[in-house]
Coordinates of N, CA, C and O in Angstrom, one line a residue:
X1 N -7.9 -27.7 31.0 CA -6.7 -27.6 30.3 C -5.6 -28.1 31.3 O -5.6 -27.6 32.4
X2 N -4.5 -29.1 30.9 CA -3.4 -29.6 31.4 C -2.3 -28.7 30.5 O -2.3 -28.4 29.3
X3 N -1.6 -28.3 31.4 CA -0.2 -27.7 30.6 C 1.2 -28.1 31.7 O 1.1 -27.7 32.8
X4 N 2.2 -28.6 31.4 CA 3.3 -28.7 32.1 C 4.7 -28.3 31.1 O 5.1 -28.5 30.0
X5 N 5.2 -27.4 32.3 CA 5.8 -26.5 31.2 C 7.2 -26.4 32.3 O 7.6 -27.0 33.4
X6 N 7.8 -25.1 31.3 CA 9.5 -25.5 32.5 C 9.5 -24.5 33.9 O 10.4 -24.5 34.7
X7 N 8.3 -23.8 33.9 CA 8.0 -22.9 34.6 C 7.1 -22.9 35.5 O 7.3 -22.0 36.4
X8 N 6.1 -23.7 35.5 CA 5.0 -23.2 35.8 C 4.0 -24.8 35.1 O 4.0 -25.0 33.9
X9 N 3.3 -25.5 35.9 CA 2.1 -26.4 35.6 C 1.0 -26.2 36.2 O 0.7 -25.7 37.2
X10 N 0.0 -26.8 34.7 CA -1.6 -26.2 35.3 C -2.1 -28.0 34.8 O -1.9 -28.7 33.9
X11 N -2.8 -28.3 36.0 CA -4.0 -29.6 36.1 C -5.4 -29.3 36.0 O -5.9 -28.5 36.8
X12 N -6.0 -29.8 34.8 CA -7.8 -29.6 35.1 C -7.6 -28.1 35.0 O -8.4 -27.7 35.9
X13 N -7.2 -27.4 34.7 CA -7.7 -25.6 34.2 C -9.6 -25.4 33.9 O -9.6 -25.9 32.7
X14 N -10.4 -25.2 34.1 CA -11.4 -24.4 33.7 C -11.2 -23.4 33.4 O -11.8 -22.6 34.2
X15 N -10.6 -22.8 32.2 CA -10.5 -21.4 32.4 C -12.3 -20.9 32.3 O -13.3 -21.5 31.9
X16 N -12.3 -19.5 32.8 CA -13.6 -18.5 32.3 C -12.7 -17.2 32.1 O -11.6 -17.0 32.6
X17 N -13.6 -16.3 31.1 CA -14.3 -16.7 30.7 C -14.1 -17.7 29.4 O -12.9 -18.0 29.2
X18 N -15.3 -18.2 28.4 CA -14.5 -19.1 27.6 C -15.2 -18.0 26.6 O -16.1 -17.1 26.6
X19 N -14.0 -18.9 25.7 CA -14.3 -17.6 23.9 C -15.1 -18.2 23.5 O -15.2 -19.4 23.3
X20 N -16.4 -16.6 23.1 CA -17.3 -17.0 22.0 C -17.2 -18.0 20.9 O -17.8 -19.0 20.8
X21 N -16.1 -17.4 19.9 CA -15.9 -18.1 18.9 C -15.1 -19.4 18.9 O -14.1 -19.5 19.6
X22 N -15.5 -20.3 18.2 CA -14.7 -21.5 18.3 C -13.9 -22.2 16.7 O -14.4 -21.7 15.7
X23 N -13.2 -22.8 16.7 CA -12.4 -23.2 17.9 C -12.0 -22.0 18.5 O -12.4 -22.2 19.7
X24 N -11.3 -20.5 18.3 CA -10.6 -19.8 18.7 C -11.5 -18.3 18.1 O -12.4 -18.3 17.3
X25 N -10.7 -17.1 19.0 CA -11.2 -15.8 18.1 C -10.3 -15.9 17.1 O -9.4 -16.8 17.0
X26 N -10.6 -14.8 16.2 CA -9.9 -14.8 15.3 C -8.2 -14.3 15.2 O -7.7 -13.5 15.9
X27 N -7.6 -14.9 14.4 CA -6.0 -14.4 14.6 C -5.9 -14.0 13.4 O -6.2 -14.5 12.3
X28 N -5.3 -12.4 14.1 CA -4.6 -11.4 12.6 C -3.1 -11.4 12.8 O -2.7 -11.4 13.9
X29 N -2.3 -11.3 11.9 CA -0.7 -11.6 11.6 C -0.7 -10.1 10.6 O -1.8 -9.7 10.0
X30 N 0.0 -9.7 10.6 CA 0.5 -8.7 9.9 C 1.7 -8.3 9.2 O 2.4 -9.1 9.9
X31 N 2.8 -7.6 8.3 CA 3.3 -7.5 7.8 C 3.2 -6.3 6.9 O 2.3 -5.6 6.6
X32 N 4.7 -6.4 6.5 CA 4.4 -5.2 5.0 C 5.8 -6.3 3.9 O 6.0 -6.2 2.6
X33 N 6.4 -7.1 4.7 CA 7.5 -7.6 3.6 C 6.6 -9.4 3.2 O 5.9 -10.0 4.0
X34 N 6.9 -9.7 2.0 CA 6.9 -11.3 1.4 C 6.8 -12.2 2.6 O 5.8 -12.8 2.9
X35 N 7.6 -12.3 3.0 CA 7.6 -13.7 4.0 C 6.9 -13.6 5.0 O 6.8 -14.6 5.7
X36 N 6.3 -12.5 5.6 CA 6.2 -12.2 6.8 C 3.9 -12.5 6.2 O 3.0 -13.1 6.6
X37 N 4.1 -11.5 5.0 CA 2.3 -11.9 4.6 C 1.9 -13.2 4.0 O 0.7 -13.6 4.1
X38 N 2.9 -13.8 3.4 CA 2.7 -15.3 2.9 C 2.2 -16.3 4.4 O 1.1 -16.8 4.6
X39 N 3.2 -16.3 5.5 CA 2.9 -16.8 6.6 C 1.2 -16.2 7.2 O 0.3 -17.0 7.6
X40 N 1.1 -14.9 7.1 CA -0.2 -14.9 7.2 C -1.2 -15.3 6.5 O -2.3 -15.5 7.1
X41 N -1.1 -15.6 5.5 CA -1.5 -15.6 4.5 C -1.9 -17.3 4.6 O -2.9 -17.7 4.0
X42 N -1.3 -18.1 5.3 CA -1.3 -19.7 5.5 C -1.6 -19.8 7.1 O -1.4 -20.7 7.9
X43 N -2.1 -18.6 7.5 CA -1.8 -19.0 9.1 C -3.4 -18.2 9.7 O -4.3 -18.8 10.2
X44 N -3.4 -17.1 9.5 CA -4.4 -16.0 9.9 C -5.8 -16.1 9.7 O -6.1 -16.6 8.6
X45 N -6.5 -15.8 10.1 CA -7.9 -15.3 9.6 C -8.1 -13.8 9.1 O -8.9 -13.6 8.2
X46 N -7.3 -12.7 9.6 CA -7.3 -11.7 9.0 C -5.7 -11.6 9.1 O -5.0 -12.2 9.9
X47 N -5.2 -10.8 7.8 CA -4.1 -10.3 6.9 C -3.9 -9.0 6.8 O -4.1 -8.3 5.8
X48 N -3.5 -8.8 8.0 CA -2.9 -6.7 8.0 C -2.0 -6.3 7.0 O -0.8 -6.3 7.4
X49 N -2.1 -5.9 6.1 CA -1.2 -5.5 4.9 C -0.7 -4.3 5.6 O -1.6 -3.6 6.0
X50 N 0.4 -3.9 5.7 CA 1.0 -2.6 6.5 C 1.7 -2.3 4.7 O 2.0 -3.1 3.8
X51 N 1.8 -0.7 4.8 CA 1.9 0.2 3.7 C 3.1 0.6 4.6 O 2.7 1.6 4.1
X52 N 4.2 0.8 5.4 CA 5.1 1.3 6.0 C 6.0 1.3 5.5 O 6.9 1.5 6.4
X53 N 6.5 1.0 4.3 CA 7.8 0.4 3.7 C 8.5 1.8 3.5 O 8.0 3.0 3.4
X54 N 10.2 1.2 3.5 CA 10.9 2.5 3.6 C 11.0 2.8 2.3 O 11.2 1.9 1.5
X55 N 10.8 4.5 1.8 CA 11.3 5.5 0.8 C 12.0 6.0 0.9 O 12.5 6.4 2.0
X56 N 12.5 6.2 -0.2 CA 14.3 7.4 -0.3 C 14.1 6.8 -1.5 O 13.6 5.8 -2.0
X57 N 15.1 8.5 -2.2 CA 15.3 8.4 -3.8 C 16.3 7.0 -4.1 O 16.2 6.4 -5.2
X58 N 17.5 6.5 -2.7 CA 18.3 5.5 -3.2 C 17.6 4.2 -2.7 O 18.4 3.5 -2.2
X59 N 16.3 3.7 -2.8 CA 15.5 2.6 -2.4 C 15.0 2.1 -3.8 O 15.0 2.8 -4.8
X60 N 14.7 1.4 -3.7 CA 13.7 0.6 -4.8 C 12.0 1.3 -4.7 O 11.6 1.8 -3.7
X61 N 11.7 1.3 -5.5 CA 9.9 1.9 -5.3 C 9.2 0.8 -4.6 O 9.1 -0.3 -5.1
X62 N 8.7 1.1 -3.1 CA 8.0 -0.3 -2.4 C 6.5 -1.0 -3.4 O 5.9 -0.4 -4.3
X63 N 6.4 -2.0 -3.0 CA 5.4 -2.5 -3.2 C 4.2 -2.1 -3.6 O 4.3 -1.1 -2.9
X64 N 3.0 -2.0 -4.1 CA 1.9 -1.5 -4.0 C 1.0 -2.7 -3.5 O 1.3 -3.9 -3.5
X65 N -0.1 -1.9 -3.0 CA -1.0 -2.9 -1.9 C -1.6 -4.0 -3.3 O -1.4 -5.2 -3.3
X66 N -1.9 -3.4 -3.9 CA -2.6 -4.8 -4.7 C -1.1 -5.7 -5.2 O -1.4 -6.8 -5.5
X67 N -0.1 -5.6 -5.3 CA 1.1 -6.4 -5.4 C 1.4 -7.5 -4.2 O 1.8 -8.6 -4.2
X68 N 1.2 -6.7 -3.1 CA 0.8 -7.5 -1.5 C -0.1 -8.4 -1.5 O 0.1 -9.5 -1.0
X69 N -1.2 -7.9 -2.1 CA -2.4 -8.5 -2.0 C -2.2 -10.1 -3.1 O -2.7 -11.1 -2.6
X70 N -1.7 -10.1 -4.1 CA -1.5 -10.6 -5.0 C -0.6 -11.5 -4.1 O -1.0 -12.7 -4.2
X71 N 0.9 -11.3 -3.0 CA 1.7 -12.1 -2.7 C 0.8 -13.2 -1.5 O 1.1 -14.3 -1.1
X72 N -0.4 -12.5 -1.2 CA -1.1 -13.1 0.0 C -2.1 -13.8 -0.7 O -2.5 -14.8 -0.1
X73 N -2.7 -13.7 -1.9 CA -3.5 -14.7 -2.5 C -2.7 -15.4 -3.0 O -3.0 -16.6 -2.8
X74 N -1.6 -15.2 -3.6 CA -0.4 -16.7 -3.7 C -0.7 -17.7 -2.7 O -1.6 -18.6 -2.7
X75 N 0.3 -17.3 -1.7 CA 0.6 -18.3 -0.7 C -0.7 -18.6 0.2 O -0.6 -19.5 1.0
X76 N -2.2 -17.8 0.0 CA -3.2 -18.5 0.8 C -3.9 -19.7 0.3 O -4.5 -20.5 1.0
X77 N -3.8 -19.8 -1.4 CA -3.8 -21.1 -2.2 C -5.6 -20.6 -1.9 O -6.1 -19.5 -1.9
X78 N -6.3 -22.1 -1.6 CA -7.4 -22.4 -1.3 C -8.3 -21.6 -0.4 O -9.5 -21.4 -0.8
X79 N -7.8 -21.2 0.6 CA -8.1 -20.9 1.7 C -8.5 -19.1 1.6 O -9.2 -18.3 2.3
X80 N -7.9 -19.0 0.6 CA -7.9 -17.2 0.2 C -9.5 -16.4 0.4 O -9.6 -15.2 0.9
X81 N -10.3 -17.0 0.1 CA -11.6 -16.5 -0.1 C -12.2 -16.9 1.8 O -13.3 -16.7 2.1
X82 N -11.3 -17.5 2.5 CA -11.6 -17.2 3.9 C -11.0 -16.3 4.9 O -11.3 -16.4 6.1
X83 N -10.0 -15.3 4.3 CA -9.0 -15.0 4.8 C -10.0 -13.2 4.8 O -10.6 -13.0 3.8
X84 N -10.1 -12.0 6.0 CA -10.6 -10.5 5.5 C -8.9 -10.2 5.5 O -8.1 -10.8 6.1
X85 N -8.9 -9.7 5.0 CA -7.8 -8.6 4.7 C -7.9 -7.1 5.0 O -8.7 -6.3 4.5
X86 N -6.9 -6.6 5.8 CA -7.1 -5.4 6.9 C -6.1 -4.2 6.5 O -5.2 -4.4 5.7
X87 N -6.3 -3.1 6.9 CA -5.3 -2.0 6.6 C -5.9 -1.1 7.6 O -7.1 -1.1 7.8
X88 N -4.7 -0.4 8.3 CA -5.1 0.5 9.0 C -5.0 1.5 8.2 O -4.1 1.5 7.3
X89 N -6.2 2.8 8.3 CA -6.1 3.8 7.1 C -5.8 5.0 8.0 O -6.5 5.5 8.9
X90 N -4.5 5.3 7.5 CA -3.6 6.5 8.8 C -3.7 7.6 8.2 O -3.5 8.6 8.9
X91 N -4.0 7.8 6.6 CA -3.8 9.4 6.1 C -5.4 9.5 5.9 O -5.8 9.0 4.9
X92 N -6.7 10.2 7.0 CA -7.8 10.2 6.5 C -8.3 11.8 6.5 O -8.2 12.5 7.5
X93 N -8.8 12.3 5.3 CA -9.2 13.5 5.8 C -11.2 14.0 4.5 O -11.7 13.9 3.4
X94 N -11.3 14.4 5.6 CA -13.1 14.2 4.8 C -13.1 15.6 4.4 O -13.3 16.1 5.5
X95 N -13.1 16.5 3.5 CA -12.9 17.6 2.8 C -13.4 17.3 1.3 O -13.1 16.3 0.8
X96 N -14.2 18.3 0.8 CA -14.4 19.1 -0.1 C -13.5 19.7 -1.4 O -13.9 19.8 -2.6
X97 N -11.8 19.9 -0.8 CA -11.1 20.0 -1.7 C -9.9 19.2 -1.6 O -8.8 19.3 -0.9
X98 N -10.4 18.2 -2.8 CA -9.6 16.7 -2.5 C -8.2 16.8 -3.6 O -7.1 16.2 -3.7
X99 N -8.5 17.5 -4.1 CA -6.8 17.8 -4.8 C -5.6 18.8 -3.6 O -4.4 18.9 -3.6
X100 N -6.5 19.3 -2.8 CA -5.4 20.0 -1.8 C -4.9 19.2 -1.2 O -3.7 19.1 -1.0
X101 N -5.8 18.5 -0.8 CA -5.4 17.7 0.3 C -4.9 16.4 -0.1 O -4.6 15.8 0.9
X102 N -4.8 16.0 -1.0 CA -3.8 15.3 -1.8 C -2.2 15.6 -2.0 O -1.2 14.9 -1.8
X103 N -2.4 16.9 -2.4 CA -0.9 17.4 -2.5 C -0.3 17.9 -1.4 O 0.9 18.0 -1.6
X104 N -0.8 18.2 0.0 CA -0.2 18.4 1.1 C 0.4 17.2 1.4 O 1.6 17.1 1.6
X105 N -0.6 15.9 1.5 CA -0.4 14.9 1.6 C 0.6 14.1 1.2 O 1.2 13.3 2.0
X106 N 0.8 14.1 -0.2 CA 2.0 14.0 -1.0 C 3.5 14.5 -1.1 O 4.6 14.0 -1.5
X107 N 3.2 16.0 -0.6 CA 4.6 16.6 -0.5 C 5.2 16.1 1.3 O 6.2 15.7 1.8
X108 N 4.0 16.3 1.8 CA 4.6 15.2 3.6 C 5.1 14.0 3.4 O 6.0 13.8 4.1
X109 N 4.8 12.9 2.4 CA 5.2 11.6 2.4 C 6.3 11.3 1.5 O 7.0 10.3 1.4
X110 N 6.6 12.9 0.5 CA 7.4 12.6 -0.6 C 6.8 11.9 -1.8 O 7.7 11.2 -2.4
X111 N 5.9 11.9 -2.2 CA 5.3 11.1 -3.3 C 4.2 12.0 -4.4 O 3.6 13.1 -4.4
X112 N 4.3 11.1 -5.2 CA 3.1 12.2 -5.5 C 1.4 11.9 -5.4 O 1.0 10.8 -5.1
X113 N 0.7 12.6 -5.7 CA -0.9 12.3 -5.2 C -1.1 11.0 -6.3 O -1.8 10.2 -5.8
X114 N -0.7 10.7 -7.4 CA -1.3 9.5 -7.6 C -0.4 8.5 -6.8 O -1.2 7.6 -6.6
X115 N 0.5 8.1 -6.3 CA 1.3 7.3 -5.5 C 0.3 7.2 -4.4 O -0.4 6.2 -4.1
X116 N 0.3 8.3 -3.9 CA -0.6 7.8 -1.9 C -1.8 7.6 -2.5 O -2.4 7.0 -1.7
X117 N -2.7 8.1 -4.0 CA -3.9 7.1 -3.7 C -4.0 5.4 -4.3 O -4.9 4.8 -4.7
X118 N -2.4 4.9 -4.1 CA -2.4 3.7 -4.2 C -2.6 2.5 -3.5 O -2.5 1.4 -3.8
X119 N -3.1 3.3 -2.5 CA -2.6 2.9 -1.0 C -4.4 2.7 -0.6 O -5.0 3.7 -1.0
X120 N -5.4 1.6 0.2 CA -6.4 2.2 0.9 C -5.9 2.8 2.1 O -6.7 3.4 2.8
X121 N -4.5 2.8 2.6 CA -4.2 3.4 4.1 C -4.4 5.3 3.6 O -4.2 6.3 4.3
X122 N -5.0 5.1 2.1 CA -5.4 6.7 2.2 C -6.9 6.8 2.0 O -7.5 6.0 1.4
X123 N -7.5 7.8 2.6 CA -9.1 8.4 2.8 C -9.3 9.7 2.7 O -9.4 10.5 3.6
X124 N -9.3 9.9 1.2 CA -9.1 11.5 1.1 C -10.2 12.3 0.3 O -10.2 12.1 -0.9
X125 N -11.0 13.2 0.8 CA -11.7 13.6 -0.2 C -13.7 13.8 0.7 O -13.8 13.7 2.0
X126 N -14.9 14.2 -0.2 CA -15.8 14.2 0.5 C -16.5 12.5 0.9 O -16.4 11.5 0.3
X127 N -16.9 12.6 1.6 CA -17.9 11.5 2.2 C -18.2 10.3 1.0 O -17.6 9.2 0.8
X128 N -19.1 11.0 0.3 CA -19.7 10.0 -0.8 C -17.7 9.2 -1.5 O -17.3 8.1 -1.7
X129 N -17.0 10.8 -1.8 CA -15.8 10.3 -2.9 C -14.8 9.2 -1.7 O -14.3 8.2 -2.2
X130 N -14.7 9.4 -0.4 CA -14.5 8.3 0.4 C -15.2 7.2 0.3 O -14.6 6.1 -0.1
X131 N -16.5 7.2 0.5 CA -17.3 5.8 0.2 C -16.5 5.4 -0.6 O -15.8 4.4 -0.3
X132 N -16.5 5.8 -1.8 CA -16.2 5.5 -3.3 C -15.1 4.5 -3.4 O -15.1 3.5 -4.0
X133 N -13.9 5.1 -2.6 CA -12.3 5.1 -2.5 C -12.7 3.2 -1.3 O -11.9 2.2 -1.5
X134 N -13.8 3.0 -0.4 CA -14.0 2.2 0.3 C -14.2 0.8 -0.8 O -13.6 -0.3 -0.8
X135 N -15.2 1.2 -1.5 CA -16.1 0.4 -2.5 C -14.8 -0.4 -3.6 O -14.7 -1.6 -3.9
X136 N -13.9 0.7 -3.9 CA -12.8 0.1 -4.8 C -12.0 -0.4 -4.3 O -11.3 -1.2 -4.9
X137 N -12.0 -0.2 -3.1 CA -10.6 -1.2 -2.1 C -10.9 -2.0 -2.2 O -10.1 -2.7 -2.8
X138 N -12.7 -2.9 -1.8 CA -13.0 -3.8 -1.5 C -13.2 -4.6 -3.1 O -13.0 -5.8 -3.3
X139 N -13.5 -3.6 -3.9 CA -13.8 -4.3 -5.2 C -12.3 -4.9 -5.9 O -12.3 -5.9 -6.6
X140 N -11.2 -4.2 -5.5 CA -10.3 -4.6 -6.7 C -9.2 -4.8 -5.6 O -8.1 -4.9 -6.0
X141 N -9.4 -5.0 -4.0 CA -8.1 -5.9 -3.4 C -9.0 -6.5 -2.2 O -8.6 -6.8 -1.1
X142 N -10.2 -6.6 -2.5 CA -11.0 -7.3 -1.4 C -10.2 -7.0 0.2 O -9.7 -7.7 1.0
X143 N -10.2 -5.6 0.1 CA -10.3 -5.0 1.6 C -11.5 -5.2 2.3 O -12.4 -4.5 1.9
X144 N -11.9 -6.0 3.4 CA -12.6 -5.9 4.2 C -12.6 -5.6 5.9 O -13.5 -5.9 6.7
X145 N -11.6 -5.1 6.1 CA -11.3 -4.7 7.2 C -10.7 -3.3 7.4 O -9.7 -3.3 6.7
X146 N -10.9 -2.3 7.9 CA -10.2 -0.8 7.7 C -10.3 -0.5 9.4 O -11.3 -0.8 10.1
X147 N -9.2 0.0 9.7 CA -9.6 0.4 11.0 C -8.6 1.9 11.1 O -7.4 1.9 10.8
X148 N -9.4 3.1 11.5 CA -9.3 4.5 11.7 C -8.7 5.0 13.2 O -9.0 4.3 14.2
X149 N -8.1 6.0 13.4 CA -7.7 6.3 14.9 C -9.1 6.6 15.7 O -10.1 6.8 14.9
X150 N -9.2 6.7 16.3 CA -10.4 6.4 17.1 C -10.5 8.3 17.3 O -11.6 8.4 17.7
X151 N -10.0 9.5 17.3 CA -10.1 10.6 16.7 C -10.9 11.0 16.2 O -11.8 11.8 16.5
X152 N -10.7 10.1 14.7 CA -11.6 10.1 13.5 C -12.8 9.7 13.4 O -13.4 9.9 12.4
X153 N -13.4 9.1 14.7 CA -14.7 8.9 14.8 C -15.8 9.9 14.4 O -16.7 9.7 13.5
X154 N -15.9 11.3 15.1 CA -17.0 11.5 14.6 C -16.8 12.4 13.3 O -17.7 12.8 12.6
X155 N -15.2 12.6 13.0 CA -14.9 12.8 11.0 C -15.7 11.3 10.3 O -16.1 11.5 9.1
X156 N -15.8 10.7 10.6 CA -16.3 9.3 9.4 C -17.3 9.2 10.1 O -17.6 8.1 9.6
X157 N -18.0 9.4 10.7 CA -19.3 9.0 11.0 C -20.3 9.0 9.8 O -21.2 8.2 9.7
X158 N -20.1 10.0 9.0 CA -20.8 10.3 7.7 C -20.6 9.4 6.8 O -21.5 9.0 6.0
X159 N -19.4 9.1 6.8 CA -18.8 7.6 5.9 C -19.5 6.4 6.5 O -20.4 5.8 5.8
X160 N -19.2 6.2 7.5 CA -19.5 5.2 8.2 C -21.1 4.5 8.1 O -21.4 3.4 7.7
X161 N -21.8 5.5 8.4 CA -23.5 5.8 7.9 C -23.9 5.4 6.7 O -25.0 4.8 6.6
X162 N -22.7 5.9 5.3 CA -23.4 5.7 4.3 C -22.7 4.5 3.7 O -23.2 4.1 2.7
X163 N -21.9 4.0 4.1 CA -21.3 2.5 3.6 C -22.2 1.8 4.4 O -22.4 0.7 4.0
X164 N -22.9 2.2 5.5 CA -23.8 0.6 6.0 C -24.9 1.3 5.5 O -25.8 0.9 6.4
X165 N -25.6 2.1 4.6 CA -27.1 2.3 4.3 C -27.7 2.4 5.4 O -28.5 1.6 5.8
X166 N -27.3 3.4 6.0 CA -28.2 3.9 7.3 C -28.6 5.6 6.5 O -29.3 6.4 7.1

């Protein structure tokens, strides 16, 4: 690699080590507003849909993920069916009683339980009804990417197991 720059020049670079993947690893871009996921959406290999958008009664009602999802198959045109599509899933809890923990959930965010299960950044409920909640993301907004606090590991292990048929 040759680089001459205003700072600093490199002659003949070998870098090591070199990246597996070629041309490059993969690049994720992220967002939660229009212009910022369209650009991913033309630019990325993976597409972080962020759910972060601001609420208050004097706001507009944000987005929902499949409306996101819809703005990123727009602008990925062609290319859309090469693109995983990612969410970090930040509200996760593996329980038995999935209407409680819904509504705790709901009254913390201000919304109500069908609102936050609009979201895959929600995982609420037992193992299999998680799977379930996995299966629909992927089926009806082609989520293929979820990543959990690392916490949560051995809570989803049980998920984890049964989404890969182990």
């Amino acid at each position: 690699m040759t680089f001459h720059g205003k700072h600093y020049q490199i002659e003949g670079l070998d870098a090591f080590p070199k990246p597996t993947q070629q041309p490059h690893p993969p690049i994720m871009i992220g967002g939660r507003q229009r212009r910022m996921l369209s650009l991913a959406a033309r630019q990325a290999n993976i597409v972080s849909i962020s759910m972060l958008d601001p609420r208050g009664p004097e706001l507009p009602m944000p987005p929902t993920y499949a409306e996101k999802v819809r703005w990123v198959r727009a602008a990925a045109g062609s290319r859309y069916g090469d693109i995983e599509l990612h969410v970090n899933a930040s509200h996760v809890e593996v329980t038995d009683n999935r209407t409680a923990a819904l509504e705790r959930l709901a009254a913390r965010l201000q919304a109500t339980p069908q609102e936050v299960l609009q979201s895959p950044t929600t995982l609420v409920g037992s193992v299999d009804a998680i799977v379930e909640q996995l299966h629909a993301w992927r089926e009806q907004c082609d989520v293929s990417y979820v990543i959990v606090s690392s916490r949560l590991m051995d809570v989803l292990a049980p998920v984890i197991a049964k989404v890969a048929g182990t």
